[in-house]
mmCIF file of C-alpha atoms and ligand atoms in Angstrom:
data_model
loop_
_atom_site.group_PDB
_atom_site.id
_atom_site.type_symbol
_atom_site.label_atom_id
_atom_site.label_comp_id
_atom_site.label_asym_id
_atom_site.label_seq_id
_atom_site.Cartn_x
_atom_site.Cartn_y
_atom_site.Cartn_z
ATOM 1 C CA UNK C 60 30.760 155.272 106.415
ATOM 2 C CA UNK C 61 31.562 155.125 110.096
ATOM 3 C CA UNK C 62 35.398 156.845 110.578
ATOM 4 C CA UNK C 63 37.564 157.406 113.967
ATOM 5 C CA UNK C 64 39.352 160.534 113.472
ATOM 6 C CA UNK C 65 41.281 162.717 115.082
ATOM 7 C CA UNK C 66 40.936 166.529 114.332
ATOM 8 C CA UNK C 67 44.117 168.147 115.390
ATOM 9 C CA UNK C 68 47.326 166.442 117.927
ATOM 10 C CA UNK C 69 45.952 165.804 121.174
ATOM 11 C CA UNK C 70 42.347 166.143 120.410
ATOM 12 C CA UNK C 71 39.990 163.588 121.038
ATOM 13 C CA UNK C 72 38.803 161.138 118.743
ATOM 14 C CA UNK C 73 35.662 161.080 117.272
ATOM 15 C CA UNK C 74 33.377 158.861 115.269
ATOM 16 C CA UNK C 75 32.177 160.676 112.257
ATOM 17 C CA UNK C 76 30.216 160.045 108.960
ATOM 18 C CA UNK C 77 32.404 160.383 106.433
ATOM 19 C CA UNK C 78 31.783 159.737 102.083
ATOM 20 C CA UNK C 79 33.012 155.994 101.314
ATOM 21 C CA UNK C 80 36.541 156.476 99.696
ATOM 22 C CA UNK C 81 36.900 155.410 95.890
ATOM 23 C CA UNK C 82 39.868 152.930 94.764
ATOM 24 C CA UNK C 83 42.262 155.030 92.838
ATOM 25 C CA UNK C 84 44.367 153.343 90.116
ATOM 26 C CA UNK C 85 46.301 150.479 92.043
ATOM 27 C CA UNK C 86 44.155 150.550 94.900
ATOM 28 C CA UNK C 87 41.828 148.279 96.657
ATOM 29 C CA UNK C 88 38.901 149.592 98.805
ATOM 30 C CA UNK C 89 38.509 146.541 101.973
ATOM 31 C CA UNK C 90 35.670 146.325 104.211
ATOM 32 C CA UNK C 91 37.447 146.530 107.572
ATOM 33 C CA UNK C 92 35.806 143.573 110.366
ATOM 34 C CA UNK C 93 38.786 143.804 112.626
ATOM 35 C CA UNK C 94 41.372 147.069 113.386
ATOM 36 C CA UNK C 95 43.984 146.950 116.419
ATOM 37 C CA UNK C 96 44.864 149.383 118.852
ATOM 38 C CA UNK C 97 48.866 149.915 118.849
ATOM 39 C CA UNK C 98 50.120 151.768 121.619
ATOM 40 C CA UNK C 99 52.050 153.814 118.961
ATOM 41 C CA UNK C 100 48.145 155.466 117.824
ATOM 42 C CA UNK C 101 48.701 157.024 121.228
ATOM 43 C CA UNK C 102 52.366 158.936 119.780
ATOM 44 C CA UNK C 103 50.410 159.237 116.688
ATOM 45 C CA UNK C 104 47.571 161.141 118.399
ATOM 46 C CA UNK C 105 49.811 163.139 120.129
ATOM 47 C CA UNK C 106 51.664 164.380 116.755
ATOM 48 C CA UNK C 107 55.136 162.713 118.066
ATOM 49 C CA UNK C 108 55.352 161.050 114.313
ATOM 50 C CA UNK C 109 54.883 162.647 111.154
ATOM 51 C CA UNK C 110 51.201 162.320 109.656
ATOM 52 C CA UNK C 111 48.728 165.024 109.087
ATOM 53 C CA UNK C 112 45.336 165.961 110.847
ATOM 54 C CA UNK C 113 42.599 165.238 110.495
ATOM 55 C CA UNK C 114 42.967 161.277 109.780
ATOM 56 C CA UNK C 115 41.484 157.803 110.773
ATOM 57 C CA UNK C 116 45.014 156.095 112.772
ATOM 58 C CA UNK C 117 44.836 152.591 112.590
ATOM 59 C CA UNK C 118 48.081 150.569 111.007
ATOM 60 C CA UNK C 119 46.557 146.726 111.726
ATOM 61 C CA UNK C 120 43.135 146.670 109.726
ATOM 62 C CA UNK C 121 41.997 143.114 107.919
ATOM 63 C CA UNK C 122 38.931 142.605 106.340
ATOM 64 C CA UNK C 123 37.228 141.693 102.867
ATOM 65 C CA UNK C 124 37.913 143.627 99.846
ATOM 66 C CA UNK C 125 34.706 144.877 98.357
ATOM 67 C CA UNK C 126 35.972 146.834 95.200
ATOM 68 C CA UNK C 127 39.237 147.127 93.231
ATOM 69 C CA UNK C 128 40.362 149.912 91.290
ATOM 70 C CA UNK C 129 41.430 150.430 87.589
ATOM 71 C CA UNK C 130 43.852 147.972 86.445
ATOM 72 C CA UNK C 131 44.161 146.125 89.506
ATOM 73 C CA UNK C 132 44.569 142.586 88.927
ATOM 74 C CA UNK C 133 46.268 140.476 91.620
ATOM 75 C CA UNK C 134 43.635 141.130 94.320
ATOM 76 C CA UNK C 135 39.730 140.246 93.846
ATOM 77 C CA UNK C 136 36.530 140.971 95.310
ATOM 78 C CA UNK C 137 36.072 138.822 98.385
ATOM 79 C CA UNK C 138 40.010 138.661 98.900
ATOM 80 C CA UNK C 139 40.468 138.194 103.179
ATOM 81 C CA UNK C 140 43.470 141.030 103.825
ATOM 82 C CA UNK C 141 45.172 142.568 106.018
ATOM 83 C CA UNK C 142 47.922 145.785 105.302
ATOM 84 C CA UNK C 143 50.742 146.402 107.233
ATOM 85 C CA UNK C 144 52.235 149.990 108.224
ATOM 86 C CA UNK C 145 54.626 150.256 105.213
ATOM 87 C CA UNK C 146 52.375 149.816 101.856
ATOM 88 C CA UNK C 147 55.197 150.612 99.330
ATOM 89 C CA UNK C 148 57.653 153.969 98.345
ATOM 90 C CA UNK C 149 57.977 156.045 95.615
ATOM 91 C CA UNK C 150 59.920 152.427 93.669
ATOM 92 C CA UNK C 151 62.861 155.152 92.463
ATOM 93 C CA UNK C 152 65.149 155.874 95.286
ATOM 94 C CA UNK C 153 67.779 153.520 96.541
ATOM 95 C CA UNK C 154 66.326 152.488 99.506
ATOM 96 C CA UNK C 155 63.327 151.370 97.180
ATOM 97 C CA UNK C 156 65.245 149.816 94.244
ATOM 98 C CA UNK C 157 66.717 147.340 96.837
ATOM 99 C CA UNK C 158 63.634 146.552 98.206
ATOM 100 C CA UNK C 159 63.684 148.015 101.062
ATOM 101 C CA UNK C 160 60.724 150.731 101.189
ATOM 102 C CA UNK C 161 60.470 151.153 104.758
ATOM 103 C CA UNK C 162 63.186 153.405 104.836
ATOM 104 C CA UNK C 163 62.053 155.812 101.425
ATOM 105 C CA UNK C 164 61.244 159.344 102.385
ATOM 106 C CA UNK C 165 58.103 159.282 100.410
ATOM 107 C CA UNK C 166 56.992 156.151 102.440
ATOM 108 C CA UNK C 167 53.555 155.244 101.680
ATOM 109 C CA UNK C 168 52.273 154.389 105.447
ATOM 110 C CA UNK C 169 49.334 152.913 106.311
ATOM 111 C CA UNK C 170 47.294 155.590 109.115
ATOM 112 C CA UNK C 171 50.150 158.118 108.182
ATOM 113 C CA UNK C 172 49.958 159.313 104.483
ATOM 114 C CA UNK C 173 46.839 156.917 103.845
ATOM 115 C CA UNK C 174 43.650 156.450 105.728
ATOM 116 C CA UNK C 175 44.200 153.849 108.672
ATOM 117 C CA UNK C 176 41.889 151.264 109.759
ATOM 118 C CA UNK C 177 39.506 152.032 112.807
ATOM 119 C CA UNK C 178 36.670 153.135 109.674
ATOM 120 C CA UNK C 179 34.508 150.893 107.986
ATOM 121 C CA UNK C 180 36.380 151.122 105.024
ATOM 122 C CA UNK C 181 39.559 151.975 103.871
ATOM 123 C CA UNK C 182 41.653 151.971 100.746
ATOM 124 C CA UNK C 183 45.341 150.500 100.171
ATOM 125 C CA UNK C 184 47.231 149.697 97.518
ATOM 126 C CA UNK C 185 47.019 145.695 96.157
ATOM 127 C CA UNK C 186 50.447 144.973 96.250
ATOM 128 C CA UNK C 187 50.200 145.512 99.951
ATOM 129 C CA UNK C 188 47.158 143.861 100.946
ATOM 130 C CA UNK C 189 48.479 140.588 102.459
ATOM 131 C CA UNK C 190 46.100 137.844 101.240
ATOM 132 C CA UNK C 191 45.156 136.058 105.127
ATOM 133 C CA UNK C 192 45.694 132.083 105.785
ATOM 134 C CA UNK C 193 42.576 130.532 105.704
ATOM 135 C CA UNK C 194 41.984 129.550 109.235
ATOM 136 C CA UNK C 195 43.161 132.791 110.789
ATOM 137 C CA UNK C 196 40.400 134.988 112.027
ATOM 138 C CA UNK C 197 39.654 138.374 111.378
ATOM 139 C CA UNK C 198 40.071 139.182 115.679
ATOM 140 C CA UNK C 199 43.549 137.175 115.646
ATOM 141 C CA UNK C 200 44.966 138.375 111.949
ATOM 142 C CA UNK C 201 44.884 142.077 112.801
ATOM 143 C CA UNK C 202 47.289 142.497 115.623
ATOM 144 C CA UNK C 203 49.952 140.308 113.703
ATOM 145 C CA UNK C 204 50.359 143.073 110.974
ATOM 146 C CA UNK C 205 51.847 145.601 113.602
ATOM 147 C CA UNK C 206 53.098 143.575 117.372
ATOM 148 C CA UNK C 207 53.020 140.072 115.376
ATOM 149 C CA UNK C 208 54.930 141.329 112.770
ATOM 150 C CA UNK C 209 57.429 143.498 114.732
ATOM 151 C CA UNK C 210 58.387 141.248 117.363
ATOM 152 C CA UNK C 211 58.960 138.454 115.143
ATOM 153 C CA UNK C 212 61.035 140.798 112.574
ATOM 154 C CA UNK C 213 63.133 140.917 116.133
ATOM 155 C CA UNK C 214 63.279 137.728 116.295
ATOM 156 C CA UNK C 215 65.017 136.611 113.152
ATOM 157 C CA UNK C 216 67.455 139.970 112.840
ATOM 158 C CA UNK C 217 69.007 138.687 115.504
ATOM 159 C CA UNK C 218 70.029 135.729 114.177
ATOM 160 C CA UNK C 219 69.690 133.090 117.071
ATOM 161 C CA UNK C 220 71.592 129.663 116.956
ATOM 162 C CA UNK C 221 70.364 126.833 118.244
ATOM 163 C CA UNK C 222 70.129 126.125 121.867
ATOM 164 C CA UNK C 223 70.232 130.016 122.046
ATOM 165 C CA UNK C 224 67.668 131.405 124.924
ATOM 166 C CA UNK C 225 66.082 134.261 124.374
ATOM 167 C CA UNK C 226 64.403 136.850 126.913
ATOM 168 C CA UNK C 227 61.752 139.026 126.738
ATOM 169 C CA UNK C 228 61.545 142.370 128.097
ATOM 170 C CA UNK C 229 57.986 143.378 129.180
ATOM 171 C CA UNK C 230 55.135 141.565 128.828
ATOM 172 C CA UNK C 231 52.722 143.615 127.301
ATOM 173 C CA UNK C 232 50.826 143.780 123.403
ATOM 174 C CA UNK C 233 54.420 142.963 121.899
ATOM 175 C CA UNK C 234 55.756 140.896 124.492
ATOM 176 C CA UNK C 235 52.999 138.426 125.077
ATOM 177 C CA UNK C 236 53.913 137.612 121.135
ATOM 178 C CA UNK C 237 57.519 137.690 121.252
ATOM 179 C CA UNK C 238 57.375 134.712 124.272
ATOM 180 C CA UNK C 239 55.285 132.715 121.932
ATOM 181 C CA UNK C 240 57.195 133.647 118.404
ATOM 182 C CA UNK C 241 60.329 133.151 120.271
ATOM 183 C CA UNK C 242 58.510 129.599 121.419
ATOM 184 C CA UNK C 243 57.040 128.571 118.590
ATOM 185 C CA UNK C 244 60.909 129.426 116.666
ATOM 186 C CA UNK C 245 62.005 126.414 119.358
ATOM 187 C CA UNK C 246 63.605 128.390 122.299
ATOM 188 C CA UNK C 247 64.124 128.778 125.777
ATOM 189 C CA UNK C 248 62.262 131.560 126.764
ATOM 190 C CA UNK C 249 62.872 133.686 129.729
ATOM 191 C CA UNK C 250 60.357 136.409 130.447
ATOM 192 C CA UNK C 251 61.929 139.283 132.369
ATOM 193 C CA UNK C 252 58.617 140.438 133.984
ATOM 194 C CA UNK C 253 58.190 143.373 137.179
ATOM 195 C CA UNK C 254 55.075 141.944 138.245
ATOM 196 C CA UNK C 255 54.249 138.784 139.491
ATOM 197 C CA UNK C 256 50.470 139.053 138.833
ATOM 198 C CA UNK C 257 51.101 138.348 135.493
ATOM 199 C CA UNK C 258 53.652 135.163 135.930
ATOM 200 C CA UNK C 259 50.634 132.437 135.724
ATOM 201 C CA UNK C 260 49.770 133.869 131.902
ATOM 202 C CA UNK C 261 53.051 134.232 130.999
ATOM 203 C CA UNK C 262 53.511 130.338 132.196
ATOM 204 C CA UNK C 263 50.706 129.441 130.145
ATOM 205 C CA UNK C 264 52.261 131.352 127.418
ATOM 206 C CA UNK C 265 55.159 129.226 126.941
ATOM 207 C CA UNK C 266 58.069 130.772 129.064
ATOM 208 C CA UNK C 267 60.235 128.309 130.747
ATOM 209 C CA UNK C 268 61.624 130.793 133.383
ATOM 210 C CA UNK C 269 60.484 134.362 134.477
ATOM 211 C CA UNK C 270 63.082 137.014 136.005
ATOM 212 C CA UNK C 271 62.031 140.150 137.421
ATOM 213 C CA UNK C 272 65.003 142.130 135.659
ATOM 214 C CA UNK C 273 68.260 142.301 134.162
ATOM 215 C CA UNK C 274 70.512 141.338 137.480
ATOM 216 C CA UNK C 275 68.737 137.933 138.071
ATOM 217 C CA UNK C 276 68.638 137.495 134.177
ATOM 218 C CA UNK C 277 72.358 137.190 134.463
ATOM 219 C CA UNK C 278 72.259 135.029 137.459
ATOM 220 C CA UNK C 279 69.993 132.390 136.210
ATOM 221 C CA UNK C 280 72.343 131.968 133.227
ATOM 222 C CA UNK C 281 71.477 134.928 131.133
ATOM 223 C CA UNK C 282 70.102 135.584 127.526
ATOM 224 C CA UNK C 283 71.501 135.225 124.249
ATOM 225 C CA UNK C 284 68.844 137.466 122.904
ATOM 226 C CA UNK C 285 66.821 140.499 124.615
ATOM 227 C CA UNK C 286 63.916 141.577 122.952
ATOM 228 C CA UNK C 287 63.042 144.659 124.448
ATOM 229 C CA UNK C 288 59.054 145.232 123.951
ATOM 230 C CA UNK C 289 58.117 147.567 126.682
ATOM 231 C CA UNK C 290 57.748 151.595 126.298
ATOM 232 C CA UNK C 291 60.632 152.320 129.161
ATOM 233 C CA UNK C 292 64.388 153.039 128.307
ATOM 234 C CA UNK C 293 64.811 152.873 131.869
ATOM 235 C CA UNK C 294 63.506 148.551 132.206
ATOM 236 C CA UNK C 295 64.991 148.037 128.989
ATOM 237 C CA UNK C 296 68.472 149.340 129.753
ATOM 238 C CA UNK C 297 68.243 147.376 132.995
ATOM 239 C CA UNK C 298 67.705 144.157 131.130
ATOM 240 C CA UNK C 299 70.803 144.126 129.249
ATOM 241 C CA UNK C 300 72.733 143.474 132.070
ATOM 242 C CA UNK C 301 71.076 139.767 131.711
ATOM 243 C CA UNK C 302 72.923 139.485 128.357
ATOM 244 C CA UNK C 303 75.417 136.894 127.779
ATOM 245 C CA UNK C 304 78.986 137.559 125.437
ATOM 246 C CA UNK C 305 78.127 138.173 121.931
ATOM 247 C CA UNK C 306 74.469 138.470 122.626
ATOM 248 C CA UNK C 307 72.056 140.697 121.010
ATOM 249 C CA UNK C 308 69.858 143.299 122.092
ATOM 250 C CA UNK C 309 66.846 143.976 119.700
ATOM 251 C CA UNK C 310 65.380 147.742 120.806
ATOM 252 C CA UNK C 311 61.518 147.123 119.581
ATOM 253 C CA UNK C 312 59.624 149.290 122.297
ATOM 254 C CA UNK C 313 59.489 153.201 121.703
ATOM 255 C CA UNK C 314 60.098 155.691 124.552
ATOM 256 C CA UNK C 315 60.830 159.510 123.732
ATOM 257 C CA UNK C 316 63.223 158.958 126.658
ATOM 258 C CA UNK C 317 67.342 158.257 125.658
ATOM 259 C CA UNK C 318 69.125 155.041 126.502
ATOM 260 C CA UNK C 319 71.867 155.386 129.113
ATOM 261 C CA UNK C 320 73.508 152.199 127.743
ATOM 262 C CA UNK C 321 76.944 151.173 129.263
ATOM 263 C CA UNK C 322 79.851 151.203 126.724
ATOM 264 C CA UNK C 323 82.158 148.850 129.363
ATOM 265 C CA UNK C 324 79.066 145.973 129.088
ATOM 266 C CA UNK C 325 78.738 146.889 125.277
ATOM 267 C CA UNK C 326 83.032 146.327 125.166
ATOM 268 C CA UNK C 327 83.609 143.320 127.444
ATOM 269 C CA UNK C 328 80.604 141.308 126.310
ATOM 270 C CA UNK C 329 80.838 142.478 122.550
ATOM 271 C CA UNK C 330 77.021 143.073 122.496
ATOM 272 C CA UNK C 331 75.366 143.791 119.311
ATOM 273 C CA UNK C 332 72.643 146.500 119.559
ATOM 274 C CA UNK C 333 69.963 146.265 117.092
ATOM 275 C CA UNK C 334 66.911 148.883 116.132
ATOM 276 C CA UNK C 335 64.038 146.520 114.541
ATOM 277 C CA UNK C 336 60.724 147.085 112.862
ATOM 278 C CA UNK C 337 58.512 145.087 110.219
ATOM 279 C CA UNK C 338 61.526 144.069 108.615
ATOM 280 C CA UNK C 339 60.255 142.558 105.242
ATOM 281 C CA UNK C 340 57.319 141.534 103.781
ATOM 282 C CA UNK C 341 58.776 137.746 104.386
ATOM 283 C CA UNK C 342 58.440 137.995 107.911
ATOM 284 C CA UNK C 343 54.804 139.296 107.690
ATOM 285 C CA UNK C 344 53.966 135.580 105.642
ATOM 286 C CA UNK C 345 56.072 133.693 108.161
ATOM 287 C CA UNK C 346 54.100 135.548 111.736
ATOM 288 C CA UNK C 347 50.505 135.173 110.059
ATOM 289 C CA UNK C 348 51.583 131.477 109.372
ATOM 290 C CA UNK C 349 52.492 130.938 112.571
ATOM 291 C CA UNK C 350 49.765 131.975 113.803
ATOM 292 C CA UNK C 351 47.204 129.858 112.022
ATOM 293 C CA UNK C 352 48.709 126.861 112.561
ATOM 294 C CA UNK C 353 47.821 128.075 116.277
ATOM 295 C CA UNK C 354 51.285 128.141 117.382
ATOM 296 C CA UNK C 355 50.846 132.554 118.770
ATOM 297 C CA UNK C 356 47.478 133.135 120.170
ATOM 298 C CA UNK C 357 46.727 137.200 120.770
ATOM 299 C CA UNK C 358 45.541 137.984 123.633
ATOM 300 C CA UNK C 359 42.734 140.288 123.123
ATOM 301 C CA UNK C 360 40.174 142.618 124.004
ATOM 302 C CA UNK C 361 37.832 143.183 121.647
ATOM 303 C CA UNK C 362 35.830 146.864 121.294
ATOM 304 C CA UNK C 363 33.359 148.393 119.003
ATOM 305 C CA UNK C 364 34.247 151.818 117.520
ATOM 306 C CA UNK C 365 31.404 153.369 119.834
ATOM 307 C CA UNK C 366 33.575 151.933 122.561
ATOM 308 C CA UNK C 367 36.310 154.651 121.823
ATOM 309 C CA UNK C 368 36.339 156.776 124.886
ATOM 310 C CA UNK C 369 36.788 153.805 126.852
ATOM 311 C CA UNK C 370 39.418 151.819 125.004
ATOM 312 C CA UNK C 371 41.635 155.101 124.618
ATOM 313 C CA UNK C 372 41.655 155.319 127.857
ATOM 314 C CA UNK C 373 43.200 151.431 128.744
ATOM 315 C CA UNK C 374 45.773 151.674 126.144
ATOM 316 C CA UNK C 375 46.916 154.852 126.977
ATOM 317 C CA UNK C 376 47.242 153.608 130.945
ATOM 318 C CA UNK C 377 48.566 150.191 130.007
ATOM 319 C CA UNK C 378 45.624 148.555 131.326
ATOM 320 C CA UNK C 379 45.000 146.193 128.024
ATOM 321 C CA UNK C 380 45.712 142.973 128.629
ATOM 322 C CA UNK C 381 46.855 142.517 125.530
ATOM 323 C CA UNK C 382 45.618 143.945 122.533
ATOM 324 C CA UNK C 383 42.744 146.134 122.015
ATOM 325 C CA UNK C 384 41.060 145.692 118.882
ATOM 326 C CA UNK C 385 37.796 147.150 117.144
ATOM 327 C CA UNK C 386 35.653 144.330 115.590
ATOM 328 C CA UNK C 387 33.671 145.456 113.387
ATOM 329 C CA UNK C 388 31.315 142.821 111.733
HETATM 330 ZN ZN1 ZN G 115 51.905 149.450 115.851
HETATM 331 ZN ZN1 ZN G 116 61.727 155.303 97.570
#
């Protein structure tokens, strides 16, 4: 089969031949027909999170599943799925026990201790192949199991009320979801955007207002939510100052960089700061729902695996407008 993979941390990646991979015990082997580009292959490829070399990256792969392994029972041959980063933990430790794998230290991750998805094939384990609504295709389904899924895990961790607005910070592969999860979930949406280029598609995306930053956030009435997509500590920081009392700021974008976050604005507004990722597998069910009823369109562009060089190259500038993803029919 037909493999990206990345020799060593800040090599290249190539597409190799590599032997079909066998379901183990528990596993599922799935013909991959779509695989999306995350901005966080780039950290990945750079060795910033753990993961050894070589390996395929690739956390949103959907396709068919074309074999199962011994004694698995709730998938089937022909099953549509799609796996998310987190695939299950070692089911002992607490963190596990209460359900809540992503944060075991034997996490079994999806591109990190398995195979990822930009292959022809790949194996997972059945209990985390997410069966795929019917009318969702392949091209749309795969970037919902990473930016879908994290941006609407945002969403609902901060617990908005009704009549709550909530902003956006940077409109890029996660943000261009969060306007329309945040939509679709029934509220005013503000998109704090830098550049105006971009202010007709976010319009058509469902924002009722777009701010250029944090300052004129605040002045048009503020936010009672910030999700904070983009890969800068610096714009996200900014934004907060658009916050209103008792709002929440969801931290969703990752930048090596600290946040210089003022304790005063934290104090007199009583802001809650919140870390978020693919909360639970809930969430997952709810975003690919969403989607099918055609509530969240992605925005994509859509790339063979001989299209590598190029496609590297756009997500690693920010050029993608919004999602990258290998289709692989
Ligand atoms: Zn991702
Ligand atoms: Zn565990």
């Amino acid at each position: 089969m037909r493999a990206l993979v990345v020799e060593a941390p800040n090599k290249k990646w190539q597409l190799q031949d590599l032997p079909k991979p066998v379901p183990g015990p528990g596993q599922v082997l799935i013909r991959i027909h779509a695989s999306g580009f995350c901005f966080t292959d780039i950290h990945q490829t750079h060795g910033s999170l753990p993961g050894p070399f070589p390996r395929t990256l690739g956390h949103e792969p959907v396709g068919t599943i074309e074999e199962v392994g011994p004694g698995v029972t709730i998938r089937k041959v022909g099953d549509r799925v799609g796996v998310p980063w987190a695939q299950g933990g070692c089911e002992r430790c607490e963190w596990c026990l209460k359900g809540k794998q992503l944060f075991c230290a034997n996490l079994i991750g999806t591109a990190a201790s398995m195979s990822g998805g930009h292959a022809d094939y790949m194996l997972a384990y059945a209990q985390a192949a997410m069966l795929l609504p019917e009318k969702l295709s392949f091209e749309q389904a795969a970037p919902i199991f990473c930016a879908g899924y994290t941006v609407y895990s945002g969403l609902k961790i901060a617990k908005p009320q009704p009549g709550d607005r909530v902003a956006v910070q940077g409109i890029g592969g996660l943000g261009h979801l969060a306007i329309q999860y945040a939509k679709a979930s029934g509220f005013e949406t503000i998109a704090i955007s830098r550049s105006p280029d971009k202010d007709a598609l976010i319009k058509s995306l469902g924002a009722d207002h777009i701010v250029r930053d944090g300052a004129e956030l605040d002045k048009k009435g503020g936010a009672d939510v910030i999700l904070a997509t983009s890969n800068s500590s610096e714009a996200a920081v900014d934004a907060m100052n658009g916050l209103r009392p008792d709002g929440a700021f969801v931290v969703m974008g990752f930048d090596p960089e600290p946040m210089k976050i003022s304790a005063g604005l934290m104090i007199m507004k009583r802001l809650r700061l919140l870390g978020s990722q693919q909360n639970n597998k809930e969430d997952l069910y709810e975003a690919l729902q969403i989607a099918a009823a055609g509530k969240v369109k992605v925005i994509t562009e859509a790339y063979k695996f001989e299209d590598v060089e190029k496609v590297y190259d756009r997500v690693e500038r920010g050029q993608v407008r919004f999602r990258a993803v290998f289709i692989n029919n």
